[in-house]
Short mmCIF file of C-alpha atoms and ligand atoms in Angstrom, two decimals:
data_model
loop_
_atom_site.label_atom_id
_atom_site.label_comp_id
_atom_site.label_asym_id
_atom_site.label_seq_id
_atom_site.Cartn_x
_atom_site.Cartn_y
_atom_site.Cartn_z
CA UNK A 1 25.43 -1.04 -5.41
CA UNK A 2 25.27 -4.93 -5.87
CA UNK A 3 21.85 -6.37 -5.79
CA UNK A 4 20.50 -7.74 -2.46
CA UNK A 5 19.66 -11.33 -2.02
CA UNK A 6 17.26 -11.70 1.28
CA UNK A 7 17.57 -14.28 3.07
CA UNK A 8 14.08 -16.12 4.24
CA UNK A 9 14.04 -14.29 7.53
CA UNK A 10 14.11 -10.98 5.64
CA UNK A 11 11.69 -11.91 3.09
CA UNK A 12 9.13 -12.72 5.83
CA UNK A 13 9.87 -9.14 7.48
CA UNK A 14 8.94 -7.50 3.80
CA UNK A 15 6.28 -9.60 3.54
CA UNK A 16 4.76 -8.27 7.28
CA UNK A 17 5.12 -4.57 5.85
CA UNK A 18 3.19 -5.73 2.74
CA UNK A 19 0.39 -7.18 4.97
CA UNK A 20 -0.01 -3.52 6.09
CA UNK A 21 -0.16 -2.14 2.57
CA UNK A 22 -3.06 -4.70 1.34
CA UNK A 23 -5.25 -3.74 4.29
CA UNK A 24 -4.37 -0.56 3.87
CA UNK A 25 -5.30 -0.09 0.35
CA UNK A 26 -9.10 -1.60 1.69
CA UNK A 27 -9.03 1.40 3.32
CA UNK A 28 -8.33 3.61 0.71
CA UNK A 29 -10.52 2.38 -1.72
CA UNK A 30 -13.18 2.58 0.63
CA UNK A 31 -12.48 6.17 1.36
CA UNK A 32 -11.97 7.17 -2.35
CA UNK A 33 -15.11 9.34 -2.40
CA UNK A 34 -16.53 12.72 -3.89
CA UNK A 35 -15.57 15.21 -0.98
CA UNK A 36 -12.60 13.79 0.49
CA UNK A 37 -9.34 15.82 0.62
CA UNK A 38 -6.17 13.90 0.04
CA UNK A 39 -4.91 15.49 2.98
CA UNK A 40 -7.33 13.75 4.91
CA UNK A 41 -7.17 10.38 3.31
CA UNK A 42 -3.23 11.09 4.01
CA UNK A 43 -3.52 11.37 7.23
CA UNK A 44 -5.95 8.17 7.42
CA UNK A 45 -3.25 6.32 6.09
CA UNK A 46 -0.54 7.15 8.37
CA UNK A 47 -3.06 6.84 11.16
CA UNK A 48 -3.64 3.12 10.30
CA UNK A 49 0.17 2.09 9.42
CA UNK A 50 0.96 3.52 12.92
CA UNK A 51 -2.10 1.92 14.76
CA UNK A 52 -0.13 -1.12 13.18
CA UNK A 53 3.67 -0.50 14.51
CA UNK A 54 4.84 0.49 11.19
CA UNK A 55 6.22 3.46 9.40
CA UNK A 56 5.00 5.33 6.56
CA UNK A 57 8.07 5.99 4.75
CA UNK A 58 7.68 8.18 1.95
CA UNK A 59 7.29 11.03 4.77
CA UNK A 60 10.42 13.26 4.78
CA UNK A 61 11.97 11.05 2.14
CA UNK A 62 14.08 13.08 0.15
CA UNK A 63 12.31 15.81 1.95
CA UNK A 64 8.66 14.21 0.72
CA UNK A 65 5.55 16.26 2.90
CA UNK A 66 3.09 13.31 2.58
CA UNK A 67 3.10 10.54 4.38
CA UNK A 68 2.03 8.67 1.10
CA UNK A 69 1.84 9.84 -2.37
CA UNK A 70 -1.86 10.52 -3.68
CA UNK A 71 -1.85 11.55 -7.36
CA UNK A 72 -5.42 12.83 -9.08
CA UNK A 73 -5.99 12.55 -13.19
CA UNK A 74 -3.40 14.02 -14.87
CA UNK A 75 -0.59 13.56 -11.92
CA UNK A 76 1.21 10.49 -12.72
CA UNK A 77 3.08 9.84 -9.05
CA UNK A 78 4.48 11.88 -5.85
CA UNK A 79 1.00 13.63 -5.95
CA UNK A 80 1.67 15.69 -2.39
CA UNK A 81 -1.76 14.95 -0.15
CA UNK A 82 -3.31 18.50 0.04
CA UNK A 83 -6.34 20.11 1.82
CA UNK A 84 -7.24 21.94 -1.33
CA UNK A 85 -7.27 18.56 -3.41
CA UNK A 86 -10.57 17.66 -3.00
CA UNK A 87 -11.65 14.39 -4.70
CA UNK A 88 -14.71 14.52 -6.87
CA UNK A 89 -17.07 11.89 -8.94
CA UNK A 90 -15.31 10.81 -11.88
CA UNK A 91 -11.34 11.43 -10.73
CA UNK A 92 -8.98 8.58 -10.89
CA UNK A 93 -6.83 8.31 -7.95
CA UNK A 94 -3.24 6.84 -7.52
CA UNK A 95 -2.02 5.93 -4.39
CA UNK A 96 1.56 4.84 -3.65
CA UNK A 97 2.32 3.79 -0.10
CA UNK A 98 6.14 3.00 1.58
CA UNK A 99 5.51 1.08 4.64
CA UNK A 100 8.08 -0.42 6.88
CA UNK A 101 7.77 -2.66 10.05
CA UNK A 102 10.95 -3.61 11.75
CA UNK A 103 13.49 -2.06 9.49
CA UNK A 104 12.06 -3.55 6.24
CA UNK A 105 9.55 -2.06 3.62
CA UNK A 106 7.23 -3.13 1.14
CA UNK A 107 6.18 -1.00 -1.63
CA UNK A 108 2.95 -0.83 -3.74
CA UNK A 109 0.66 1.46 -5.65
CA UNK A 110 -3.26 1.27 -6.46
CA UNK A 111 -5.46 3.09 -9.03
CA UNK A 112 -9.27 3.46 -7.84
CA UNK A 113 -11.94 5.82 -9.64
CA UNK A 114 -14.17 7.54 -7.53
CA UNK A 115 -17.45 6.71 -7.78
CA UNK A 116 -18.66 6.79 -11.49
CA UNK A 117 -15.77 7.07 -14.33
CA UNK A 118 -15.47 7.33 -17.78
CA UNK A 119 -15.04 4.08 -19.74
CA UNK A 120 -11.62 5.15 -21.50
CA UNK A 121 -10.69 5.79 -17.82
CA UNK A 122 -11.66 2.48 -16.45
CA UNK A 123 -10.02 0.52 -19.80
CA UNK A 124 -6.35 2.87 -18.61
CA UNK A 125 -6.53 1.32 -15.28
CA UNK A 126 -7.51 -2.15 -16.56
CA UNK A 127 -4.77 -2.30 -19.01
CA UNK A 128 -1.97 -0.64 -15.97
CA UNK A 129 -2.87 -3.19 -13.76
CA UNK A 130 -2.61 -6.46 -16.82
CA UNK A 131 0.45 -4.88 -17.43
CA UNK A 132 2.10 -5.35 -14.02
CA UNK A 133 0.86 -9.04 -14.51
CA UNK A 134 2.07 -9.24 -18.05
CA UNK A 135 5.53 -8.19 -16.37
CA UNK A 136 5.77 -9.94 -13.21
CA UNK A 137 5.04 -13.57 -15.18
CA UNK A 138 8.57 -12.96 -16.68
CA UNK A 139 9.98 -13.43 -13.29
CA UNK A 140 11.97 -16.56 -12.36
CA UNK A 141 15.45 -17.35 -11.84
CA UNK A 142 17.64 -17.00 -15.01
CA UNK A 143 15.63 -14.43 -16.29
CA UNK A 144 16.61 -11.14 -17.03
CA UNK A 145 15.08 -7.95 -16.01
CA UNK A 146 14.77 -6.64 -19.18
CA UNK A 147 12.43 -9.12 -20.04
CA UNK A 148 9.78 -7.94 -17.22
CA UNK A 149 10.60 -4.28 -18.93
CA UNK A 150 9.96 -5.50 -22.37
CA UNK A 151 6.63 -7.51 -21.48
CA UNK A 152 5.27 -3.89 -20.10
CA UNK A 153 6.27 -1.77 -22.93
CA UNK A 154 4.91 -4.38 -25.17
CA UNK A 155 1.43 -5.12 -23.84
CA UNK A 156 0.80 -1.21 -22.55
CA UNK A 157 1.84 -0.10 -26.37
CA UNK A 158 -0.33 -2.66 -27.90
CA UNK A 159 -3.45 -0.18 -26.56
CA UNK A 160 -1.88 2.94 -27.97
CA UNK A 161 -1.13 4.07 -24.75
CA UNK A 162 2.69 5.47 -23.56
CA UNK A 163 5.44 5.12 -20.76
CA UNK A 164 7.33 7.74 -19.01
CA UNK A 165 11.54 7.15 -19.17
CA UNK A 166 12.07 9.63 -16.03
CA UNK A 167 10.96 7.01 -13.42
CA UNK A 168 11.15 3.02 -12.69
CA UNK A 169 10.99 -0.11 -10.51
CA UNK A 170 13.57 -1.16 -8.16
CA UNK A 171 14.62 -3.27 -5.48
CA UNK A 172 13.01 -2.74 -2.22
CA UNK A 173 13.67 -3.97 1.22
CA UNK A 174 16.06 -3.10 3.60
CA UNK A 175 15.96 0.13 1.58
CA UNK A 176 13.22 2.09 -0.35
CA UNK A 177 14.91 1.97 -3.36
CA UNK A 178 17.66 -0.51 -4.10
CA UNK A 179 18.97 -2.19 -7.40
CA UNK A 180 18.02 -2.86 -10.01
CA UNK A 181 16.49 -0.40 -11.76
CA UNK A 182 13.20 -2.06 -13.20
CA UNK A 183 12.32 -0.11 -16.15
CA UNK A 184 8.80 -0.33 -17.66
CA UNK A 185 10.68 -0.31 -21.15
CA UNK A 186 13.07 -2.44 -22.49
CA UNK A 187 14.76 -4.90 -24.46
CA UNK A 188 14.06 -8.98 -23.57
CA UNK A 189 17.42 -10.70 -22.84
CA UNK A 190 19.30 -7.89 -21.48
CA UNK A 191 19.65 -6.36 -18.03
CA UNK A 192 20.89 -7.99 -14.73
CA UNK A 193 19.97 -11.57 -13.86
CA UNK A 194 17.36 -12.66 -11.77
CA UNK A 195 17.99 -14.57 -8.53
CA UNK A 196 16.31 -16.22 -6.21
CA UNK A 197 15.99 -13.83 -2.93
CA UNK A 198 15.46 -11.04 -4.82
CA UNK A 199 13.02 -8.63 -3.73
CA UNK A 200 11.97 -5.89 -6.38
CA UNK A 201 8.80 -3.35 -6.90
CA UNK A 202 7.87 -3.57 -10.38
CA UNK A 203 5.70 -0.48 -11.10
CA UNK A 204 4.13 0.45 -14.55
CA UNK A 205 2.96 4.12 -14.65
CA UNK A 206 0.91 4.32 -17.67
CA UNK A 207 -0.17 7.68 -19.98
CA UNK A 208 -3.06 7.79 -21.92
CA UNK A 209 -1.87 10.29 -24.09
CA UNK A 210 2.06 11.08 -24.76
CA UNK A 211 4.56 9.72 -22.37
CA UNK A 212 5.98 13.34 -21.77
CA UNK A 213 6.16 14.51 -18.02
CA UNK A 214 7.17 17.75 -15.96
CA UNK A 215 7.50 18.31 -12.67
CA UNK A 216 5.51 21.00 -11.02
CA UNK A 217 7.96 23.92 -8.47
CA UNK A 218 6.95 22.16 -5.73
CA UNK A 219 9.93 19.86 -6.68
CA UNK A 220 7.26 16.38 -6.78
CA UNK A 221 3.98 16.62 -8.40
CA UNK A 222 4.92 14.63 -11.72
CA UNK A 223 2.14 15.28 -14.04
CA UNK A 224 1.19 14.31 -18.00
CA UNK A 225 2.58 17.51 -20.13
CA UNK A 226 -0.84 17.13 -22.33
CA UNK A 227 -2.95 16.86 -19.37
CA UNK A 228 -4.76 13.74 -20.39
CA UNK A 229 -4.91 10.62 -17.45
CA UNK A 230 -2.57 8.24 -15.85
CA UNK A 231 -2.24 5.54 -14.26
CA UNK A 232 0.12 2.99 -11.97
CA UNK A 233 0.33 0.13 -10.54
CA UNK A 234 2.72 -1.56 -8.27
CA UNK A 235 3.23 -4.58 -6.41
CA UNK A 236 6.41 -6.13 -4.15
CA UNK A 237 7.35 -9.39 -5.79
CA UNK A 238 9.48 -12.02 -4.13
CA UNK A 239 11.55 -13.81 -6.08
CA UNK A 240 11.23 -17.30 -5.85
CA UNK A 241 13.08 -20.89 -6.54
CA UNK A 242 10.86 -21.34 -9.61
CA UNK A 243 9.12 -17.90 -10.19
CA UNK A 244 7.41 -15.65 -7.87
CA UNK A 245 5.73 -14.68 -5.27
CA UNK A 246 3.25 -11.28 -5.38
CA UNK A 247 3.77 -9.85 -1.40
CA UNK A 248 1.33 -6.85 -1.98
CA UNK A 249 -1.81 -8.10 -3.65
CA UNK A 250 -4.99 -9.43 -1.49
CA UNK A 251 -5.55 -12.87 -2.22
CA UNK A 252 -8.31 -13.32 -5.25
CA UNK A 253 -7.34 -9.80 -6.09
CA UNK A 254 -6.14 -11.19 -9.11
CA UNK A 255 -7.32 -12.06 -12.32
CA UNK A 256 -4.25 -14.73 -13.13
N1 MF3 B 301 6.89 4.56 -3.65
C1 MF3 B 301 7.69 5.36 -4.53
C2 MF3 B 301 8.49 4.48 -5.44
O1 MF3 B 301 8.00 3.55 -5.93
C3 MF3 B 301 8.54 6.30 -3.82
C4 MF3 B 301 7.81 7.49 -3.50
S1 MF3 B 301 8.87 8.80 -3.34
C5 MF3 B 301 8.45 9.41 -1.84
O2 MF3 B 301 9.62 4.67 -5.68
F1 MF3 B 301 9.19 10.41 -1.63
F2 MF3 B 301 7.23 9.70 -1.82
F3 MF3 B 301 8.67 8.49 -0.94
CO1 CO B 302 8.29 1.91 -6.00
#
């Protein structure tokens, strides 16, 4: 499949769907407390991208039961919201949220802690989040994806931590998942060209520990094989006539 260039009528319908994700993910955080299933902080969530005209669209995708993904600790991503996960003081929590307004979707993914967590926990979801950043500042016309890849690997290495190779970025818009594939590792100076128009979720998913992964029977949960924590971070990024444009963060939410 060819890559899709939006035009400026589409970008502003992703960019409506990622409104809905940054309030959203207020919520969340707000809600990320000792106590709380993530069946019920599911259900909040598809409760408030209704009450705004939207869909949640991870639910039934590919078959998905959630109506976003909520992964504790050691689960990496496509954590399936569950009555008998039940968050508690000192859990990291990653949630990953699909919404779509008027046939177009924005994608994104937070890491909170709940309530009091460890400092090498904290410093994971630190470094996650500068890695997006380190990433996304790659992005411009004439650039190649590769070079977004390579500025993860690089900086999320440089702290000892690891990278999955099962699971990347990728275009977003009129579909969930669209081309290119945005991998979190690679080589600078290789991969497709970026264009103006472009609209693509670039997503590192970070492991403390080694980058191996498994997925549980229930054909999702995607957890760390030596159990230690994880992290990701997403954002939709619009790409612009001289760089780009970050659709899914909260204005000042950034350190850059
Ligand atoms: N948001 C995820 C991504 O970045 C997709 C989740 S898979 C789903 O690709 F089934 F939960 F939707
Ligand atoms: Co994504």
């Amino acid at each position: 499949m060819a890559i899709i260039i939006k035009s400026d009528r589409e970008i502003a319908l992703i960019k409506e769907a990622g409104k809905i994700i940054i309030e959203l993910f207020d919520i969340l955080k707000d809600n990320t407390l000792p106590g709380k299933s993530t069946y019920e902080l599911d259900i909040l969530a598809n409760n408030f991208i209704k009450s705004k005209g939207a869909i949640a669209s991870c639910y039934n995708y590919e078959g998905f039961p959630g109506h976003i993904c909520i992964s504790v600790n050691d689960t990496l991503i496509h954590g399936i919201p569950s009555k008998k996960i039940i968050l508690k003081e000192g859990d990291i929590v990653s949630y990953d949220v699909l919404v779509t307004k008027n046939g177009y979707t924005a994608d994104a993914a937070r890491t909170f802690p709940v309530g009091n967590i460890s400092e090498e926990a904290q410093k994971l979801i630190e470094v996650t989040e500068e890695s997006f950043f380190m990433g996304v500042k790659e992005v411009r016309p004439g650039a190649h994806i590769g070079d977004i890849s390579n500025a993860i690997e690089t900086y999320v290495k440089s702290h000892g931590y690891s990278i999955n190779e099962m699971f990347a970025g990728h275009g977003v818009g009129r579909e969930v998942h669209e081309d290119p594939y945005v991998e979190n590792t690679g080589h600078a100076h290789t991969g497709p060209l970026i264009k103006k128009g472009m609209t693509l979720a670039i997503e590192p998913m970070v492991n403390m520990g080694k980058k191996d992964v498994k997925i549980l029977d229930d054909g999702w949960t995607c957890k760390t094989v030596d159990g230690k924590l994880c992290s990701h971070y997403e954002n939709t990024v619009v790409v612009t006539s001289d760089g780009y444009e970050i659709i899914t963060l909260k204005e000042g939410d950034s350190r850059h």
